[in-house]
Amino acid sequence: MNQELRPTAEAIYQLILELSKLPGIGPKSAQRLAYYLLRAPEEQAGRLAEAILSVKQKIRLCSVCFNVTDSDTCLICRNDQRDRSKICIVEQPQDILALEHTGIYKGLYHVLHGAISPTEGVGADDIRIKELMQRLQDGSTDEVILATNPNLEGEQTAMYLSHLISPLGTRVTRLARGLPFGTELEYADDVTLTQAIEGRQEF
Ligand SMILES: [Zn+2]
């Protein structure tokens, strides 16, 4: 390689390397994105870099529901129009985005940040179950909707939570089975997700 070009090439190589670590980005896509950014106006690349850093520096977890937020509590927890008698349990913050997009659910959320998975060594203490049980202590919740993913880990987690919550006398429901087994909530389309919320069943 031409020594003069070496630093530039190294920078592109590093960019391709970092981009290819992103989920869903293979080496080919990483290359295409890197060369796109190379040609893009400097302001555009700057805004992208800034947005990435800003997410890392400013975003934290809601002290109530563990959704992502840039203040102590998230927009949903702060919204007094929301139905505070319902809590929908999801695995990841992006699941909230998918459910909110349907516009049908008006209650609160609780983000577990994972699912119980004995094979991957994730136990009940490794996700935000303790915090959920604390939230349920004051008796203001009438219904807990288990919206964990319709796959093995999600089902195991839903089962575990159901056993834990039912004795409190709180109604426990699970999203309807319209969702194909083995998928993840964030990839479900609005229609399927709306049907799943409307058709939720006692669990
Ligand atoms: Zn919140």
mmCIF file of C-alpha atoms and ligand atoms in Angstrom:
data_model
loop_
_atom_site.group_PDB
_atom_site.id
_atom_site.type_symbol
_atom_site.label_atom_id
_atom_site.label_comp_id
_atom_site.label_asym_id
_atom_site.label_seq_id
_atom_site.Cartn_x
_atom_site.Cartn_y
_atom_site.Cartn_z
ATOM 1 C CA MET A 1 0.000 0.000 0.000
ATOM 2 C CA ASN A 2 1.165 3.526 -0.817
ATOM 3 C CA GLN A 3 2.610 4.984 2.428
ATOM 4 C CA GLU A 4 0.967 8.337 1.741
ATOM 5 C CA LEU A 5 -2.446 6.736 1.601
ATOM 6 C CA ARG A 6 -1.826 4.518 4.600
ATOM 7 C CA PRO A 7 -3.387 6.801 7.286
ATOM 8 C CA THR A 8 -6.556 7.374 5.233
ATOM 9 C CA ALA A 9 -6.901 3.721 4.439
ATOM 10 C CA GLU A 10 -6.348 2.815 8.082
ATOM 11 C CA ALA A 11 -9.137 5.237 9.106
ATOM 12 C CA ILE A 12 -11.527 3.706 6.604
ATOM 13 C CA TYR A 13 -10.512 0.249 7.753
ATOM 14 C CA GLN A 14 -11.284 1.188 11.377
ATOM 15 C CA LEU A 15 -14.666 2.609 10.373
ATOM 16 C CA ILE A 16 -15.553 -0.549 8.436
ATOM 17 C CA LEU A 17 -14.444 -2.646 11.407
ATOM 18 C CA GLU A 18 -16.619 -0.715 13.880
ATOM 19 C CA LEU A 19 -19.645 -0.599 11.565
ATOM 20 C CA SER A 20 -19.461 -4.342 10.962
ATOM 21 C CA LYS A 21 -19.859 -4.917 14.732
ATOM 22 C CA LEU A 22 -23.383 -3.442 14.555
ATOM 23 C CA PRO A 23 -26.301 -5.904 14.523
ATOM 24 C CA GLY A 24 -27.552 -6.732 11.045
ATOM 25 C CA ILE A 25 -24.538 -5.134 9.342
ATOM 26 C CA GLY A 26 -22.366 -7.601 7.416
ATOM 27 C CA PRO A 27 -18.894 -6.768 6.028
ATOM 28 C CA LYS A 28 -20.371 -5.696 2.658
ATOM 29 C CA SER A 29 -22.868 -3.273 4.235
ATOM 30 C CA ALA A 30 -20.161 -1.941 6.555
ATOM 31 C CA GLN A 31 -17.992 -1.222 3.546
ATOM 32 C CA ARG A 32 -20.825 0.490 1.690
ATOM 33 C CA LEU A 33 -21.675 2.655 4.731
ATOM 34 C CA ALA A 34 -18.034 3.573 5.317
ATOM 35 C CA TYR A 35 -17.554 4.746 1.734
ATOM 36 C CA TYR A 36 -20.885 6.555 1.849
ATOM 37 C CA LEU A 37 -19.750 8.445 4.963
ATOM 38 C CA LEU A 38 -16.429 9.205 3.306
ATOM 39 C CA ARG A 39 -18.285 10.975 0.494
ATOM 40 C CA ALA A 40 -20.944 12.581 2.738
ATOM 41 C CA PRO A 41 -20.631 16.258 3.791
ATOM 42 C CA GLU A 42 -18.565 16.697 6.925
ATOM 43 C CA GLU A 43 -21.553 18.212 8.821
ATOM 44 C CA GLN A 44 -23.599 15.088 8.191
ATOM 45 C CA ALA A 45 -20.855 12.799 9.454
ATOM 46 C CA GLY A 46 -20.387 15.150 12.415
ATOM 47 C CA ARG A 47 -24.071 14.997 13.328
ATOM 48 C CA LEU A 48 -23.972 11.182 13.196
ATOM 49 C CA ALA A 49 -20.900 11.028 15.429
ATOM 50 C CA GLU A 50 -22.488 13.530 17.822
ATOM 51 C CA ALA A 51 -25.778 11.601 17.948
ATOM 52 C CA ILE A 52 -23.924 8.402 18.823
ATOM 53 C CA LEU A 53 -21.914 10.076 21.604
ATOM 54 C CA SER A 54 -24.968 11.917 22.884
ATOM 55 C CA VAL A 55 -26.883 8.649 23.275
ATOM 56 C CA LYS A 56 -24.032 7.230 25.337
ATOM 57 C CA GLN A 57 -23.570 10.348 27.482
ATOM 58 C CA LYS A 58 -27.140 11.567 28.059
ATOM 59 C CA ILE A 59 -29.341 8.497 28.033
ATOM 60 C CA ARG A 60 -30.037 6.650 31.259
ATOM 61 C CA LEU A 61 -32.746 4.374 32.580
ATOM 62 C CA CYS A 62 -36.043 5.618 34.026
ATOM 63 C CA SER A 63 -35.965 5.196 37.808
ATOM 64 C CA VAL A 64 -39.507 3.754 37.726
ATOM 65 C CA CYS A 65 -39.870 1.573 34.632
ATOM 66 C CA PHE A 66 -36.249 1.293 33.314
ATOM 67 C CA ASN A 67 -37.180 2.612 29.888
ATOM 68 C CA VAL A 68 -34.505 4.818 28.285
ATOM 69 C CA THR A 69 -34.779 8.499 29.179
ATOM 70 C CA ASP A 70 -32.738 11.690 29.382
ATOM 71 C CA SER A 71 -34.157 12.661 32.791
ATOM 72 C CA ASP A 72 -34.942 10.843 36.049
ATOM 73 C CA THR A 73 -38.257 9.421 34.825
ATOM 74 C CA CYS A 74 -39.294 8.684 31.238
ATOM 75 C CA LEU A 75 -41.969 10.510 29.191
ATOM 76 C CA ILE A 76 -44.473 7.684 29.673
ATOM 77 C CA CYS A 77 -44.098 7.561 33.472
ATOM 78 C CA ARG A 78 -44.365 11.379 33.592
ATOM 79 C CA ASN A 79 -47.518 11.462 31.432
ATOM 80 C CA ASP A 80 -50.558 11.767 33.732
ATOM 81 C CA GLN A 81 -52.885 10.772 30.864
ATOM 82 C CA ARG A 82 -51.586 7.199 31.108
ATOM 83 C CA ASP A 83 -53.601 4.495 32.881
ATOM 84 C CA ARG A 84 -51.571 3.829 36.028
ATOM 85 C CA SER A 85 -53.492 0.660 36.898
ATOM 86 C CA LYS A 86 -51.829 -1.315 34.101
ATOM 87 C CA ILE A 87 -48.195 -2.329 33.698
ATOM 88 C CA CYS A 88 -46.994 -3.985 30.509
ATOM 89 C CA ILE A 89 -43.813 -6.041 30.986
ATOM 90 C CA VAL A 90 -41.351 -6.049 28.081
ATOM 91 C CA GLU A 91 -37.829 -7.388 27.636
ATOM 92 C CA GLN A 92 -36.185 -4.375 25.970
ATOM 93 C CA PRO A 93 -36.802 -0.606 25.669
ATOM 94 C CA GLN A 94 -37.305 -0.932 21.895
ATOM 95 C CA ASP A 95 -40.322 -3.190 22.572
ATOM 96 C CA ILE A 96 -42.037 -0.122 24.083
ATOM 97 C CA LEU A 97 -41.495 1.670 20.781
ATOM 98 C CA ALA A 98 -43.206 -1.169 18.895
ATOM 99 C CA LEU A 99 -46.188 -1.261 21.291
ATOM 100 C CA GLU A 100 -46.531 2.538 21.395
ATOM 101 C CA HIS A 101 -46.567 2.585 17.603
ATOM 102 C CA THR A 102 -49.864 0.660 17.632
ATOM 103 C CA GLY A 103 -51.376 3.503 19.722
ATOM 104 C CA ILE A 104 -53.691 1.069 21.480
ATOM 105 C CA TYR A 105 -52.069 0.646 24.879
ATOM 106 C CA LYS A 106 -52.395 3.515 27.346
ATOM 107 C CA GLY A 107 -50.938 2.006 30.504
ATOM 108 C CA LEU A 108 -47.429 2.008 31.954
ATOM 109 C CA TYR A 109 -44.477 -0.270 31.214
ATOM 110 C CA HIS A 110 -41.722 -2.142 32.981
ATOM 111 C CA VAL A 111 -38.547 -3.071 31.107
ATOM 112 C CA LEU A 112 -36.830 -6.241 32.337
ATOM 113 C CA HIS A 113 -33.660 -5.730 30.257
ATOM 114 C CA GLY A 114 -33.487 -9.363 29.271
ATOM 115 C CA ALA A 115 -35.270 -12.653 29.777
ATOM 116 C CA ILE A 116 -34.598 -15.649 31.975
ATOM 117 C CA SER A 117 -32.378 -18.056 30.065
ATOM 118 C CA PRO A 118 -30.738 -20.921 31.974
ATOM 119 C CA THR A 119 -28.739 -21.885 28.879
ATOM 120 C CA GLU A 120 -27.173 -18.419 28.746
ATOM 121 C CA GLY A 121 -26.815 -18.184 32.495
ATOM 122 C CA VAL A 122 -29.401 -15.408 32.910
ATOM 123 C CA GLY A 123 -31.372 -15.906 36.104
ATOM 124 C CA ALA A 124 -34.289 -14.026 37.671
ATOM 125 C CA ASP A 125 -31.861 -11.863 39.676
ATOM 126 C CA ASP A 126 -30.076 -10.697 36.520
ATOM 127 C CA ILE A 127 -33.087 -8.837 35.105
ATOM 128 C CA ARG A 128 -35.320 -6.147 36.666
ATOM 129 C CA ILE A 129 -37.785 -8.486 38.386
ATOM 130 C CA LYS A 130 -37.025 -7.360 41.944
ATOM 131 C CA GLU A 131 -37.786 -3.767 40.918
ATOM 132 C CA LEU A 132 -41.064 -4.858 39.321
ATOM 133 C CA MET A 133 -42.161 -6.633 42.487
ATOM 134 C CA GLN A 134 -41.368 -3.466 44.457
ATOM 135 C CA ARG A 135 -43.565 -1.459 42.075
ATOM 136 C CA LEU A 136 -46.447 -3.871 42.626
ATOM 137 C CA GLN A 137 -46.233 -3.575 46.423
ATOM 138 C CA ASP A 138 -48.493 -0.506 46.745
ATOM 139 C CA GLY A 139 -51.472 -2.351 45.223
ATOM 140 C CA SER A 140 -52.261 0.348 42.635
ATOM 141 C CA THR A 141 -51.804 -2.086 39.728
ATOM 142 C CA ASP A 142 -54.932 -3.972 38.565
ATOM 143 C CA GLU A 143 -53.375 -5.725 35.601
ATOM 144 C CA VAL A 144 -49.938 -6.892 34.579
ATOM 145 C CA ILE A 145 -49.611 -7.665 30.868
ATOM 146 C CA LEU A 146 -46.777 -10.062 30.064
ATOM 147 C CA ALA A 147 -45.398 -8.905 26.715
ATOM 148 C CA THR A 148 -42.137 -10.823 26.772
ATOM 149 C CA ASN A 149 -41.076 -12.236 23.391
ATOM 150 C CA PRO A 150 -42.980 -15.247 22.017
ATOM 151 C CA ASN A 151 -39.901 -17.485 22.153
ATOM 152 C CA LEU A 152 -38.512 -19.967 24.677
ATOM 153 C CA GLU A 153 -36.857 -17.399 26.966
ATOM 154 C CA GLY A 154 -39.852 -15.060 26.794
ATOM 155 C CA GLU A 155 -42.272 -17.864 27.677
ATOM 156 C CA GLN A 156 -40.094 -19.034 30.574
ATOM 157 C CA THR A 157 -39.929 -15.486 31.892
ATOM 158 C CA ALA A 158 -43.691 -14.986 31.526
ATOM 159 C CA MET A 159 -44.321 -18.243 33.386
ATOM 160 C CA TYR A 160 -41.952 -17.278 36.177
ATOM 161 C CA LEU A 161 -43.527 -13.817 36.557
ATOM 162 C CA SER A 162 -47.033 -15.237 36.518
ATOM 163 C CA HIS A 163 -46.210 -17.526 39.469
ATOM 164 C CA LEU A 164 -44.689 -14.586 41.294
ATOM 165 C CA ILE A 165 -47.440 -12.022 40.642
ATOM 166 C CA SER A 166 -50.655 -14.065 40.733
ATOM 167 C CA PRO A 167 -50.527 -14.591 44.541
ATOM 168 C CA LEU A 168 -50.681 -10.789 44.958
ATOM 169 C CA GLY A 169 -54.211 -10.885 43.539
ATOM 170 C CA THR A 170 -53.202 -8.821 40.483
ATOM 171 C CA ARG A 171 -54.700 -9.858 37.150
ATOM 172 C CA VAL A 172 -51.985 -11.334 34.922
ATOM 173 C CA THR A 173 -52.510 -11.450 31.142
ATOM 174 C CA ARG A 174 -50.307 -12.528 28.265
ATOM 175 C CA LEU A 175 -50.303 -11.138 24.708
ATOM 176 C CA ALA A 176 -52.517 -13.235 22.427
ATOM 177 C CA ARG A 177 -50.946 -15.989 20.340
ATOM 178 C CA GLY A 178 -51.267 -14.174 17.021
ATOM 179 C CA LEU A 179 -47.570 -13.492 17.309
ATOM 180 C CA PRO A 180 -45.540 -16.180 15.583
ATOM 181 C CA PHE A 181 -43.512 -18.257 18.033
ATOM 182 C CA GLY A 182 -39.771 -17.639 17.927
ATOM 183 C CA THR A 183 -40.013 -14.005 16.866
ATOM 184 C CA GLU A 184 -39.206 -10.796 18.688
ATOM 185 C CA LEU A 185 -41.707 -8.122 19.559
ATOM 186 C CA GLU A 186 -39.809 -5.264 17.960
ATOM 187 C CA TYR A 187 -40.145 -6.888 14.528
ATOM 188 C CA ALA A 188 -43.897 -7.551 14.742
ATOM 189 C CA ASP A 189 -46.142 -5.467 12.482
ATOM 190 C CA ASP A 190 -48.742 -3.077 13.918
ATOM 191 C CA VAL A 191 -51.778 -5.188 12.983
ATOM 192 C CA THR A 192 -50.448 -8.357 14.598
ATOM 193 C CA LEU A 193 -49.333 -6.446 17.657
ATOM 194 C CA THR A 194 -52.679 -4.634 17.995
ATOM 195 C CA GLN A 195 -54.516 -7.982 17.806
ATOM 196 C CA ALA A 196 -52.139 -9.433 20.352
ATOM 197 C CA ILE A 197 -52.827 -6.639 22.843
ATOM 198 C CA GLU A 198 -56.599 -6.672 22.277
ATOM 199 C CA GLY A 199 -56.761 -10.440 22.486
ATOM 200 C CA ARG A 200 -54.585 -10.762 25.568
ATOM 201 C CA GLN A 201 -55.607 -13.635 27.801
ATOM 202 C CA GLU A 202 -55.525 -14.543 31.480
ATOM 203 C CA PHE A 203 -52.194 -16.159 32.143
HETATM 204 ZN ZN ZN B 1 -40.568 5.199 32.989
#
